[in-house]
CSV table of C-alpha atoms and ligand atoms in Angstrom, one decimal:
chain,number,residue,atom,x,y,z
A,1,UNK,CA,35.8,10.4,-26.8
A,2,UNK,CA,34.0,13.0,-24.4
A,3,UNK,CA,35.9,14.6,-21.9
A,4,UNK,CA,34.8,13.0,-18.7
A,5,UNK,CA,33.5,15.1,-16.0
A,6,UNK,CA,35.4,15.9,-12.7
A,7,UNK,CA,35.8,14.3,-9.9
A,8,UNK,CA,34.2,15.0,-6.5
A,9,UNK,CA,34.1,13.6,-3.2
A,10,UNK,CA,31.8,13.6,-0.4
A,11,UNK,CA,30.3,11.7,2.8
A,12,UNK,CA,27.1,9.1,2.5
A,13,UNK,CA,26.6,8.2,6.1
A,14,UNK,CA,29.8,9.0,7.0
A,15,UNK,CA,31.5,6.9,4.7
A,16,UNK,CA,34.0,8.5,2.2
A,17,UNK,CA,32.3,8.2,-1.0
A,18,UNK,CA,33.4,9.9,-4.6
A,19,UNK,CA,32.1,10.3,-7.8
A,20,UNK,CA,31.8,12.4,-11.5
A,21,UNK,CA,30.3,16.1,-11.3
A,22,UNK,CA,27.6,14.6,-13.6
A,23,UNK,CA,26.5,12.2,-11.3
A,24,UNK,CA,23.3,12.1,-8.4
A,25,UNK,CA,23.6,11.6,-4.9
A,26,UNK,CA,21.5,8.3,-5.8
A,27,UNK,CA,24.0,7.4,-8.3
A,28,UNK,CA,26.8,7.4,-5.8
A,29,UNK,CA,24.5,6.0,-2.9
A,30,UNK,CA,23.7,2.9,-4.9
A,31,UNK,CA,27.2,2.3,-6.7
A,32,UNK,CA,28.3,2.2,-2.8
A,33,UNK,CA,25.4,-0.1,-1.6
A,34,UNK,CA,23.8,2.3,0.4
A,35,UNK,CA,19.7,2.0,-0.1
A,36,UNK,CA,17.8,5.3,-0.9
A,37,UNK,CA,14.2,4.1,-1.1
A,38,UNK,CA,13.0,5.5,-4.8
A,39,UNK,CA,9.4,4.9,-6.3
A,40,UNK,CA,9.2,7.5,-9.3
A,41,UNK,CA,13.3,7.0,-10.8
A,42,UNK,CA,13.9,4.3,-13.4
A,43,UNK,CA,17.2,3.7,-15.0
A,44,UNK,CA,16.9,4.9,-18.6
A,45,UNK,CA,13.9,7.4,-18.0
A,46,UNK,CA,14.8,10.8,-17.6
A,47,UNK,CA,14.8,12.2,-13.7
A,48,UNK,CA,11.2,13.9,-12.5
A,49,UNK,CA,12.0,13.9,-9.1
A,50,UNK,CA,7.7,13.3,-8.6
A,51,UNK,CA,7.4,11.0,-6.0
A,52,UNK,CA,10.1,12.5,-2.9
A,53,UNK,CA,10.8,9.2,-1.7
A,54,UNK,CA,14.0,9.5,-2.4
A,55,UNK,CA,14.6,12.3,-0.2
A,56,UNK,CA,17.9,13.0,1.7
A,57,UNK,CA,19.5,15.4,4.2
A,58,UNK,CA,22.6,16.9,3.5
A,59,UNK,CA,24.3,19.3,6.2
A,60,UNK,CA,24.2,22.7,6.5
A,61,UNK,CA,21.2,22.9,3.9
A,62,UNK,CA,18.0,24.2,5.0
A,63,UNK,CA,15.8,21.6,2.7
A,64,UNK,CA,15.7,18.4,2.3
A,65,UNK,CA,16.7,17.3,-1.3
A,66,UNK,CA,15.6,14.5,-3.9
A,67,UNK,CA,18.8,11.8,-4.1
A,68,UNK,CA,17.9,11.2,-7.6
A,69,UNK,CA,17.6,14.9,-8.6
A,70,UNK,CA,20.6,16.6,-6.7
A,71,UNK,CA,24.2,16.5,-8.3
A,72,UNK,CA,27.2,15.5,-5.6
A,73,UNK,CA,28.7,18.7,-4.5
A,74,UNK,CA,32.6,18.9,-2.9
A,75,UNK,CA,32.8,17.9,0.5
A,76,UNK,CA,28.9,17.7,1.1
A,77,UNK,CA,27.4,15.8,3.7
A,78,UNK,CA,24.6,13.6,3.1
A,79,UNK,CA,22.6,11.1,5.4
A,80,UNK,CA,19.8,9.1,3.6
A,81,UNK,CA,18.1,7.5,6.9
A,82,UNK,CA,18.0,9.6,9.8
A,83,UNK,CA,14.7,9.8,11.7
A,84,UNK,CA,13.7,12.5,10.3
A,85,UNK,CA,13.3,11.1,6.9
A,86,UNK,CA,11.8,7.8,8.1
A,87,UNK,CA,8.8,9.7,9.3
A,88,UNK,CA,8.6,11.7,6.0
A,89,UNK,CA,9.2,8.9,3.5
A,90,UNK,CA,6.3,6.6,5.7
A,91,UNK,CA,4.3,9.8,6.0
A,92,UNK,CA,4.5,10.0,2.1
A,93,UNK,CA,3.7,6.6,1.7
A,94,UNK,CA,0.9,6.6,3.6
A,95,UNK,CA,-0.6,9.4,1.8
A,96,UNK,CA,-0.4,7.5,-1.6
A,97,UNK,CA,-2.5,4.5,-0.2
A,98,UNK,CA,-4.9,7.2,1.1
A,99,UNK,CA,-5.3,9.1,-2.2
A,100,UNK,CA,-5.7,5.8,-4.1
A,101,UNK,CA,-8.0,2.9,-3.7
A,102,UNK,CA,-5.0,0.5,-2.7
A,103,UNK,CA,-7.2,-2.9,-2.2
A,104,UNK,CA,-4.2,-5.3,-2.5
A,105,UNK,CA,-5.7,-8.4,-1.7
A,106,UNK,CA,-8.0,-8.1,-4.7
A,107,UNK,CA,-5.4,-6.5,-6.9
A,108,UNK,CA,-4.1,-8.3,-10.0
A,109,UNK,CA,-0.6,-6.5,-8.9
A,110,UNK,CA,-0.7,-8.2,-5.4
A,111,UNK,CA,2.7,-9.6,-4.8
A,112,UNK,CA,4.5,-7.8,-7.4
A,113,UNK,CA,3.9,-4.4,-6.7
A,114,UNK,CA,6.7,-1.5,-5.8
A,115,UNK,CA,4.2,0.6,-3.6
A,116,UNK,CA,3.9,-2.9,-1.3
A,117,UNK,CA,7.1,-3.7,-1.8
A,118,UNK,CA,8.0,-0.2,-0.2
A,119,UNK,CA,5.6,0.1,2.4
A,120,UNK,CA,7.1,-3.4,3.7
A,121,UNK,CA,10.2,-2.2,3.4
A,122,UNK,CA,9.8,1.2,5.4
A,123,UNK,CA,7.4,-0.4,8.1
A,124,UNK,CA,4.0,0.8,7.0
A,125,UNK,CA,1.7,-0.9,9.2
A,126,UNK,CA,-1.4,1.0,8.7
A,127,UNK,CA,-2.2,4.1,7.3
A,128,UNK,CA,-2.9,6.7,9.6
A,129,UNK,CA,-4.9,9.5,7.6
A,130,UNK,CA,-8.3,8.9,6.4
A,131,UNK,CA,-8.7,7.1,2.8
A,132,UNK,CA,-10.2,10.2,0.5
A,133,UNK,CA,-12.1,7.3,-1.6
A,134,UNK,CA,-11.4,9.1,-4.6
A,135,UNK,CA,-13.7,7.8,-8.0
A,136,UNK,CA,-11.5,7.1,-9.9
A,137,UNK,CA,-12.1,5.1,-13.6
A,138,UNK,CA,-10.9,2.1,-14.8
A,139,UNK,CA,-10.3,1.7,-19.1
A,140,UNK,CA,-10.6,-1.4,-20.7
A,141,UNK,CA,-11.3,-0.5,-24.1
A,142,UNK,CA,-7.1,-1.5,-25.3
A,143,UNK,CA,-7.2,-4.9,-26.5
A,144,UNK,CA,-4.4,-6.0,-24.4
A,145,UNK,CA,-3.9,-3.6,-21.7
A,146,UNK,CA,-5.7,-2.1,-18.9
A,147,UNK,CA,-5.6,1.0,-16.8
A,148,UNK,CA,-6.8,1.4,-13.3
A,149,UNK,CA,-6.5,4.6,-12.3
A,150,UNK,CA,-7.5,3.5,-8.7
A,151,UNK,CA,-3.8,2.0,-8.1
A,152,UNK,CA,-2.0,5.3,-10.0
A,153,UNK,CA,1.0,6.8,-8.0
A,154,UNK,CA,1.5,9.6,-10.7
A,155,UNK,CA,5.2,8.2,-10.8
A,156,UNK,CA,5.0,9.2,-14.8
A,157,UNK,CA,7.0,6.6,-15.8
A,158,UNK,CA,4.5,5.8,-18.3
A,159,UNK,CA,4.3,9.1,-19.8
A,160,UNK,CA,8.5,9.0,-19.5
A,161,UNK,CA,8.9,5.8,-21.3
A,162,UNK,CA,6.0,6.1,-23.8
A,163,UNK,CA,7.6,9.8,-24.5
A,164,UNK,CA,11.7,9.2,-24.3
A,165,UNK,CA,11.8,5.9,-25.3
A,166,UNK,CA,9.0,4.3,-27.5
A,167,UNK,CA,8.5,8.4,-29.4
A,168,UNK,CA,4.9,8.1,-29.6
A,169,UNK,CA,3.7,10.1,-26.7
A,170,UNK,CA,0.2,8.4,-25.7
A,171,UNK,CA,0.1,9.4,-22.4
A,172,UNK,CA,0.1,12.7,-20.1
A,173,UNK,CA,-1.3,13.8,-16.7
A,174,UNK,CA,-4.1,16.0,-16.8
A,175,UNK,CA,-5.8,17.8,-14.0
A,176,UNK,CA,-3.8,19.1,-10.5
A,177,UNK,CA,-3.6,17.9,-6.7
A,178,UNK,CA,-6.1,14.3,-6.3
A,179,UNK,CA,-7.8,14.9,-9.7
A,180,UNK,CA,-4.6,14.8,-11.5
A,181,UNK,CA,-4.8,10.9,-13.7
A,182,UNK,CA,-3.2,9.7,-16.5
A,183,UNK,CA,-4.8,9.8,-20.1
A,184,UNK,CA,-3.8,8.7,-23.1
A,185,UNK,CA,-4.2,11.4,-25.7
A,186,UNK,CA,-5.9,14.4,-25.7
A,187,UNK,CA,-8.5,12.2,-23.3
A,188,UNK,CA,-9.6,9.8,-25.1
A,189,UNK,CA,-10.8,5.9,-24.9
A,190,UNK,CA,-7.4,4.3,-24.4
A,191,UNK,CA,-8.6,1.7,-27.5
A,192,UNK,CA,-9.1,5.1,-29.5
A,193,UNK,CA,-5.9,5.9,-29.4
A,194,UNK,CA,-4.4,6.8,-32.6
A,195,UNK,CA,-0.8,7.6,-31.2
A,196,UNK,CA,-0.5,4.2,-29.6
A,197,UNK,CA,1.8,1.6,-31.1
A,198,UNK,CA,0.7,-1.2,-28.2
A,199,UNK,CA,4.1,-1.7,-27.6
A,200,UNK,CA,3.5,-2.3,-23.8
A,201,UNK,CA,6.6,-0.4,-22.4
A,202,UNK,CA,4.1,1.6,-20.3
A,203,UNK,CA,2.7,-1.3,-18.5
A,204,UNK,CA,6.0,-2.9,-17.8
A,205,UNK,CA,7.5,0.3,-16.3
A,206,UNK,CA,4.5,0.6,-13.8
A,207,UNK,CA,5.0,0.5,-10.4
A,208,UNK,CA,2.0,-0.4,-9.4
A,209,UNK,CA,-1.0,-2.3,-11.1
A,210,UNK,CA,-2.4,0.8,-12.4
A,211,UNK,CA,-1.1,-0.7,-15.9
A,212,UNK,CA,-1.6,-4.3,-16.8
A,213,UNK,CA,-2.3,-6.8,-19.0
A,214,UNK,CA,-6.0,-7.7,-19.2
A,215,UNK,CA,-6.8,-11.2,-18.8
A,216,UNK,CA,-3.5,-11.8,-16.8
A,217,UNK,CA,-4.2,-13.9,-13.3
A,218,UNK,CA,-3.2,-12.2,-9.8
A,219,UNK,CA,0.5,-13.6,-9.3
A,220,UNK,CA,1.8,-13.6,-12.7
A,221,UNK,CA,1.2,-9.7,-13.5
A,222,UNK,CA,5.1,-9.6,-13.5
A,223,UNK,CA,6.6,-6.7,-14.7
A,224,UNK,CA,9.7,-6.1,-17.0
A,225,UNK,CA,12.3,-3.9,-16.9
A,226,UNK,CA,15.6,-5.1,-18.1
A,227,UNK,CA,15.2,-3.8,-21.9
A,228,UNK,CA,14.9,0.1,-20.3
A,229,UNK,CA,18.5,0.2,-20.1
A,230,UNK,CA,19.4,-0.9,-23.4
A,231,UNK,CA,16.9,0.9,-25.4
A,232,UNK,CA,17.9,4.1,-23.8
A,233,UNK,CA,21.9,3.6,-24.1
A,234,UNK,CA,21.0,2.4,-27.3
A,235,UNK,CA,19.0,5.6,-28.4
A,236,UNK,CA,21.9,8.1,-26.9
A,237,UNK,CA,24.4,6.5,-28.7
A,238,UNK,CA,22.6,7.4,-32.2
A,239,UNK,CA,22.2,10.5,-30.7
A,240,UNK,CA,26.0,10.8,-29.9
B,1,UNK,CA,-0.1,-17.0,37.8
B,2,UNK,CA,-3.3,-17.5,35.6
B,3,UNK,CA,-3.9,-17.6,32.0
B,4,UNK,CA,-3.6,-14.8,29.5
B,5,UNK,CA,-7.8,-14.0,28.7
B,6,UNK,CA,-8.7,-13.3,24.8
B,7,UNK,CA,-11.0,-12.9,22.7
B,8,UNK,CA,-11.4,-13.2,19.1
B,9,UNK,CA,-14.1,-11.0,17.6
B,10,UNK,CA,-15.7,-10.6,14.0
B,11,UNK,CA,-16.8,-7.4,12.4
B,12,UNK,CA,-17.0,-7.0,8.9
B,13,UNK,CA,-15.0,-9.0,7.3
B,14,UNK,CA,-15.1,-12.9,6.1
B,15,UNK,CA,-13.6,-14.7,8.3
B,16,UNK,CA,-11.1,-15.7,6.8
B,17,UNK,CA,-9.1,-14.0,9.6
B,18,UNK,CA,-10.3,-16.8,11.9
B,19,UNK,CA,-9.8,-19.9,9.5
B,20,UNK,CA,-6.5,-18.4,9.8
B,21,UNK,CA,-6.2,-18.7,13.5
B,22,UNK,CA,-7.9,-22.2,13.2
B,23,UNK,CA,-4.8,-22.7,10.8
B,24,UNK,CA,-2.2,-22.7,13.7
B,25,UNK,CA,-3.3,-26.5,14.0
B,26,UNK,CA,-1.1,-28.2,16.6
B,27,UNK,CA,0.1,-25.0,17.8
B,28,UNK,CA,-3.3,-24.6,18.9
B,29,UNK,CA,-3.2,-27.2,21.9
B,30,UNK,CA,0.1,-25.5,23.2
B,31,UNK,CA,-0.7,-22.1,22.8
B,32,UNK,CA,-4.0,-23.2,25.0
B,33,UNK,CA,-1.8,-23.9,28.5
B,34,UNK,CA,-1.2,-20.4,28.7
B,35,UNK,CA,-4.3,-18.5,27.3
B,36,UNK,CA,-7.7,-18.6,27.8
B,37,UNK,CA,-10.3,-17.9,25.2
B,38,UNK,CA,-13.1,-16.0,26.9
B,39,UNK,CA,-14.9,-14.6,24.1
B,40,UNK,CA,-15.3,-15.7,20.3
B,41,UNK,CA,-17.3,-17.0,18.0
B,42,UNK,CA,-16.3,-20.0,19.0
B,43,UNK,CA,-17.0,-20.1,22.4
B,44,UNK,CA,-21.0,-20.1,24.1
B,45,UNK,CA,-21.1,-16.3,25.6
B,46,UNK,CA,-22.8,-13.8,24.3
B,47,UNK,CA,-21.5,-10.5,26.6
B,48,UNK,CA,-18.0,-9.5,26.4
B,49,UNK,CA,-16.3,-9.8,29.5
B,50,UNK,CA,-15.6,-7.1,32.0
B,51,UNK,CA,-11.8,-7.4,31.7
B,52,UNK,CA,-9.6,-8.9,28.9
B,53,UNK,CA,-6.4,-9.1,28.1
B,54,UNK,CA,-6.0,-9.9,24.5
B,55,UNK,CA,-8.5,-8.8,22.0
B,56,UNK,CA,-8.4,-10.1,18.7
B,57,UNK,CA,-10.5,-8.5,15.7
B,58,UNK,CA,-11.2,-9.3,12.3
B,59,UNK,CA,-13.3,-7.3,10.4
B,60,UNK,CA,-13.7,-3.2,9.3
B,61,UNK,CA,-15.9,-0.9,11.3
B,62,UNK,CA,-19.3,-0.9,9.0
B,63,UNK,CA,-22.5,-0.9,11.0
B,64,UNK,CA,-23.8,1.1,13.9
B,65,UNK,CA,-23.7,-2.5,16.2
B,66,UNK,CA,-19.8,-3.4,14.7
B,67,UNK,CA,-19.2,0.6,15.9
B,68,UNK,CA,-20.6,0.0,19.6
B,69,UNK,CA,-18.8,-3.6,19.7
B,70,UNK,CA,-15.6,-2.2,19.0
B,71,UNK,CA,-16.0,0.7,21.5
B,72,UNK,CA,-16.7,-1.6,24.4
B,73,UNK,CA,-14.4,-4.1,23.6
B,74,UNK,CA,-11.7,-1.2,23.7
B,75,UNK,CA,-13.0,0.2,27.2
B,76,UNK,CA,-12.6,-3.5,28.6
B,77,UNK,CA,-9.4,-4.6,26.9
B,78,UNK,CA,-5.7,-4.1,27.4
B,79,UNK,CA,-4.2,-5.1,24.2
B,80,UNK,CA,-6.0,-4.6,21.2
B,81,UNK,CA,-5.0,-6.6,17.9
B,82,UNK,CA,-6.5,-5.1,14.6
B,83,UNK,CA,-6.4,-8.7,12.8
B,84,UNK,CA,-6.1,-8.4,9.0
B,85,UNK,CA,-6.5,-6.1,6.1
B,86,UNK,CA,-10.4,-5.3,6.7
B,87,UNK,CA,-9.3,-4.5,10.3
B,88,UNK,CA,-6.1,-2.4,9.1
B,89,UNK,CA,-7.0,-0.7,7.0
B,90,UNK,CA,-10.6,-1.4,5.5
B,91,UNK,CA,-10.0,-4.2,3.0
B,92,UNK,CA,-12.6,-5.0,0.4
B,93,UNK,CA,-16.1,-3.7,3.1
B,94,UNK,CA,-14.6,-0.4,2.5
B,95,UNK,CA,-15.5,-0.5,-1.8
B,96,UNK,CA,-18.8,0.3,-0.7
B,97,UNK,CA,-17.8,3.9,0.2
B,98,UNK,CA,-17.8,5.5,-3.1
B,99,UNK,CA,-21.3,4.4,-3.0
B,100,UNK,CA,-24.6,6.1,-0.8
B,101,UNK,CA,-26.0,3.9,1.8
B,102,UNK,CA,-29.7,4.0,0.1
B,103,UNK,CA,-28.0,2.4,-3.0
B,104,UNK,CA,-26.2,-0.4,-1.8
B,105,UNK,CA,-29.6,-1.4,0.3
B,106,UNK,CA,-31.2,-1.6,-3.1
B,107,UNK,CA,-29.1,-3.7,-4.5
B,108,UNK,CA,-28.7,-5.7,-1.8
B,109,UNK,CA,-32.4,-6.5,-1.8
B,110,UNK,CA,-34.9,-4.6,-3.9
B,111,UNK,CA,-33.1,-4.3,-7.1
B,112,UNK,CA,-34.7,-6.5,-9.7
B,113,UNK,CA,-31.6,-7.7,-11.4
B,114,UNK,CA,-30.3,-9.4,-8.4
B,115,UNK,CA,-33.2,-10.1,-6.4
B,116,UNK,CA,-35.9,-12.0,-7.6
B,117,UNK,CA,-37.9,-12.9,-4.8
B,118,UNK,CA,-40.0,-10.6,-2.1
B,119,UNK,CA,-38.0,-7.6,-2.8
B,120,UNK,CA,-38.0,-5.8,0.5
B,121,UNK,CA,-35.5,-3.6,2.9
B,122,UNK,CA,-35.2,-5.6,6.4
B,123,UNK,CA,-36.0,-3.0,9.6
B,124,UNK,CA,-35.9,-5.5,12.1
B,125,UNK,CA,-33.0,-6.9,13.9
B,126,UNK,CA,-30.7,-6.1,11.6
B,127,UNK,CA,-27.7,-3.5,12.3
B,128,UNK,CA,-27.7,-0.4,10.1
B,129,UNK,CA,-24.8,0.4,7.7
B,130,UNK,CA,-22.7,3.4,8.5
B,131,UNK,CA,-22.4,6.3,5.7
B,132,UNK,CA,-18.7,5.0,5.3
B,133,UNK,CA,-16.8,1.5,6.5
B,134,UNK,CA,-14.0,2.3,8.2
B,135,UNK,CA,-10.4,0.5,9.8
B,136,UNK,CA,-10.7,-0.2,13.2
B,137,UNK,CA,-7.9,2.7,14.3
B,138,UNK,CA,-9.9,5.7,13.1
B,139,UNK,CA,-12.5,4.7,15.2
B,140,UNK,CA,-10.6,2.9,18.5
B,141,UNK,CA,-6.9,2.9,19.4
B,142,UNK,CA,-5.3,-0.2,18.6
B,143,UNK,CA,-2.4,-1.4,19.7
B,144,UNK,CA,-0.7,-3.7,17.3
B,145,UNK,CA,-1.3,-3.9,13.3
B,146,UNK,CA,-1.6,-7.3,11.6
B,147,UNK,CA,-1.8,-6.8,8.1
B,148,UNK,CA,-2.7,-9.6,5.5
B,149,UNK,CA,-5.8,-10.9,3.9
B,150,UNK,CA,-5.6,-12.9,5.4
B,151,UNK,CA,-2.4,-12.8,7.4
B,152,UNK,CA,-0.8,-16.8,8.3
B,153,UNK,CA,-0.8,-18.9,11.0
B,154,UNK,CA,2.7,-18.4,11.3
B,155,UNK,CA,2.0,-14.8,11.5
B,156,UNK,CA,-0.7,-14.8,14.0
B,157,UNK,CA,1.4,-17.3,16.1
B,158,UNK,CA,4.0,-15.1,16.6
B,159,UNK,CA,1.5,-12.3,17.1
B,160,UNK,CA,0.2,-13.9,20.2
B,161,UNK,CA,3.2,-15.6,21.3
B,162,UNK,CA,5.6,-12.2,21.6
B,163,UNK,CA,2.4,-10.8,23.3
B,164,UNK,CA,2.4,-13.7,25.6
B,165,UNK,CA,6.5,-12.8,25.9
B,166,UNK,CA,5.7,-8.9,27.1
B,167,UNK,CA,6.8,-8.0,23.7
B,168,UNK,CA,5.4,-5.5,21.1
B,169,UNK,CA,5.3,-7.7,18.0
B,170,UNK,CA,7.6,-6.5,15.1
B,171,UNK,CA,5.8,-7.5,12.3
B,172,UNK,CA,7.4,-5.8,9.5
B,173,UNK,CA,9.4,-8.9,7.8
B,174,UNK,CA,6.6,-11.1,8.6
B,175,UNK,CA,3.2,-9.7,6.5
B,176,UNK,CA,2.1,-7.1,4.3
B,177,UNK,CA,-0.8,-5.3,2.7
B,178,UNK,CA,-2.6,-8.3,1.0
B,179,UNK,CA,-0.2,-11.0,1.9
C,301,SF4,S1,-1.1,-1.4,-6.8
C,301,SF4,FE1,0.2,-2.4,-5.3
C,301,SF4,S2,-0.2,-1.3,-3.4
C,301,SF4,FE2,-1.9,-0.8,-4.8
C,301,SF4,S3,-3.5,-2.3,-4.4
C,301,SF4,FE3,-2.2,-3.2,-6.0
C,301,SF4,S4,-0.6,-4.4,-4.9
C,301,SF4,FE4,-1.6,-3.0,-3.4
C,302,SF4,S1,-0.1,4.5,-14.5
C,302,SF4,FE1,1.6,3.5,-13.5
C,302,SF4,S2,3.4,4.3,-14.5
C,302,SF4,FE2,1.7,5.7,-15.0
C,302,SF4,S3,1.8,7.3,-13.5
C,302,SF4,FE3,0.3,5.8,-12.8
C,302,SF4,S4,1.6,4.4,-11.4
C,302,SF4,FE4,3.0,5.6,-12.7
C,303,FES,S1,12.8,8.7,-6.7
C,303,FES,FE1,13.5,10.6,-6.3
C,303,FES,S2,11.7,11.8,-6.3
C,303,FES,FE2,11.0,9.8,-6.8
């Protein structure tokens, strides 16, 4: 058996909170019920620390820090919700809708969508910059799936899933800054795509309804998650 | 004391934001012993009055007459209530933006595949689109946010009832983006 890594202890909202070396500020947040609102982390995908939702003060440091990407430290301090925050994580929120075309009362993903679920949740009751009404392009050429680049966060869990767990590597971001999007391939027709085993794991990690399943009616776009979990413990334990 | 005055006004949007209000049924009759509808497009006046309490607004900001509506109703009212997604935040009106002006008018009514009789672009009596639809709060301050597309009964009751209360609705728990 692995040695298991030390122990630490800290304070999450100034509750005494502990935890292994190994182990995010997220990790220990959520184990102790204390909600760190996250868009781009998934249980079973490797941490990319793209979407800054998740972001957390911790005393004494000068920058604010990603819960899902920062290790506990002895005797740190952390608050996840201090006001400070709550006007960044809205402020980032509200940049997302305004970078996308976020219609969601014409979106198949209406209902069953993180981004909404979030912007609910952190009290997003309009969006105060401009909309950039980006053109963005929509690919139906998959037989069963669709993308929408209109409703992409960038989260890359896609590209995380289709990568770590399914091995085929379909997807990547190309471009930088609002033309950044998600391709499969070098580019290419998504129904082109020669690396693409149409496994589906993409769609059912996304967020948003930037992936779904083509023909499927508004309300019943409902993603799944549970096999993430299970296919990535799975995979490490071949691994060893 | 007297009744709470409101209005109810439609810009561009499908009023579905009104079938909604219609949809408070019963809640109607009571809500009507303490406010007054002065203006809507349900009521016989054309001019908005000089002083409102409560305005009420469906519909994005999308022509040059929805533009100069909203501004006055703003300089003559003390609450304003963005009503719905269109009014939030653009909605569905707002698709057209990708799009030039000059384009849309074509297809609206000289573009052979979808219009097959007297293809001509109206002059007359007839507001002119702006470059770019836009929500309500970019072009007036509003007061409260009701998002939804549209948003409840229930929502819009309480809306108008905490406002009646002196309250700032909280609407957080009750609607959404597309509810
Ligand atoms: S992806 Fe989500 S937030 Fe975006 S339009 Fe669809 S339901 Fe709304
Ligand atoms: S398509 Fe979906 S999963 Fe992929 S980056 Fe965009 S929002 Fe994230
Ligand atoms: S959840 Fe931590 S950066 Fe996205």
């Amino acid at each position: 058996m692995a040695v298991r890594s030390r122990i630490k202890t800290l304070k999450i909202d100034g509750r005494d909170v502990s935890g292994h070396e190994d182990e995010s500020i997220l990790d220990i947040a959520r184990e102790n019920n204390i909600y760190i609102p996250t868009l781009c982390q998934l249980d079973g995908l490797s941490i990319v620390g793209a979407c800054r939702l998740c972001l957390v003060e911790v005393q004494g440091w000068r920058k604010l820090v990603p819960a899902c990407a920062t290790y506990i430290e002895e005797g740190m301090e952390v608050f996840t919700n201090t006001e400070r925050l709550q006007n960044y994580r809205r402020m980032i929120l509200e940049l997302l809708f305004s970078e996308g075309n976020h219609i969601c009362a014409i979106c198949v993903s209406n209902g069953n969508c993180e981004l909404q679920d979030l912007a609910q949740k952190l009290g997003m009751d309009h969006v105060r910059f401009p909309n950039l009404q980006p053109v963005r392009t929509v690919d139906m050429t998959h037989e069963r799936f669709v993308v929408d680049r209109n409703r992409c966060v960038l989260c890359a869990r896609c590209v995380r899933v289709c990568d770590e767990i399914e091995g085929a590597h379909t997807w990547d971001i190309k471009g930088r800054g609002v033309d950044a999007r998600v391709i499969p391939d070098l580019d290419i027709d998504w129904g082109d795509s020669p690396t693409c085993t149409s496994c589906g794991k993409c769609v059912n990690v996304c967020p948003t309804g930037a992936l779904v399943v083509k023909g499927q009616p508004s309300g019943e776009m409902i993603k799944r998650q549970e096999f993430l979990v299970y296919l990535s413990e799975i995979r490490e334990a071949r691994n060893g | 004391m007297g009744k709470v005055t409101v209005a109810t006004v439609w810009l561009d949007g499908c009023s579905g934001c009104h079938m909604s209000l219609i949809d408070m049924d019963e809640r109607l009759i009571e809500l009507a012993e303490h406010i007054e509808v002065v203006y809507s497009p349900l009521v016989d006046r054309k001019d908005y009055p000089d002083s409102v309490d409560v305005a009420i607004v469906e519909g994005a900001v999308s022509t040059d007459e929805d533009e100069a509506k909203i501004k006055k109703i703003r300089t003559h009212t003390k609450v304003l209530v963005a009503l719905g997604d269109c009014a939030v935040d653009a909605n569905v009106p707002a698709m057209r933006n990708p799009i030039k002006v000059q384009d849309v008018m074509d297809r609206g009514y000289t573009d052979p595949e979808t219009v097959a009789l007297q293809p001509q672009i109206p002059t007359e009596n007839l507001p002119r689109l702006l470059p770019y639809v836009r929500p309500m709060h970019e072009v007036v301050d509003v007061d409260v946010f009701v998002q939804g597309c549209p948003p409840s009964a229930d929502t819009i009751y309480y809306v108008i009832t905490e406002l009646l209360a002196g309250r700032q609705p909280d609407l957080n728990q009750m609607t959404r983006p597309g509810a």
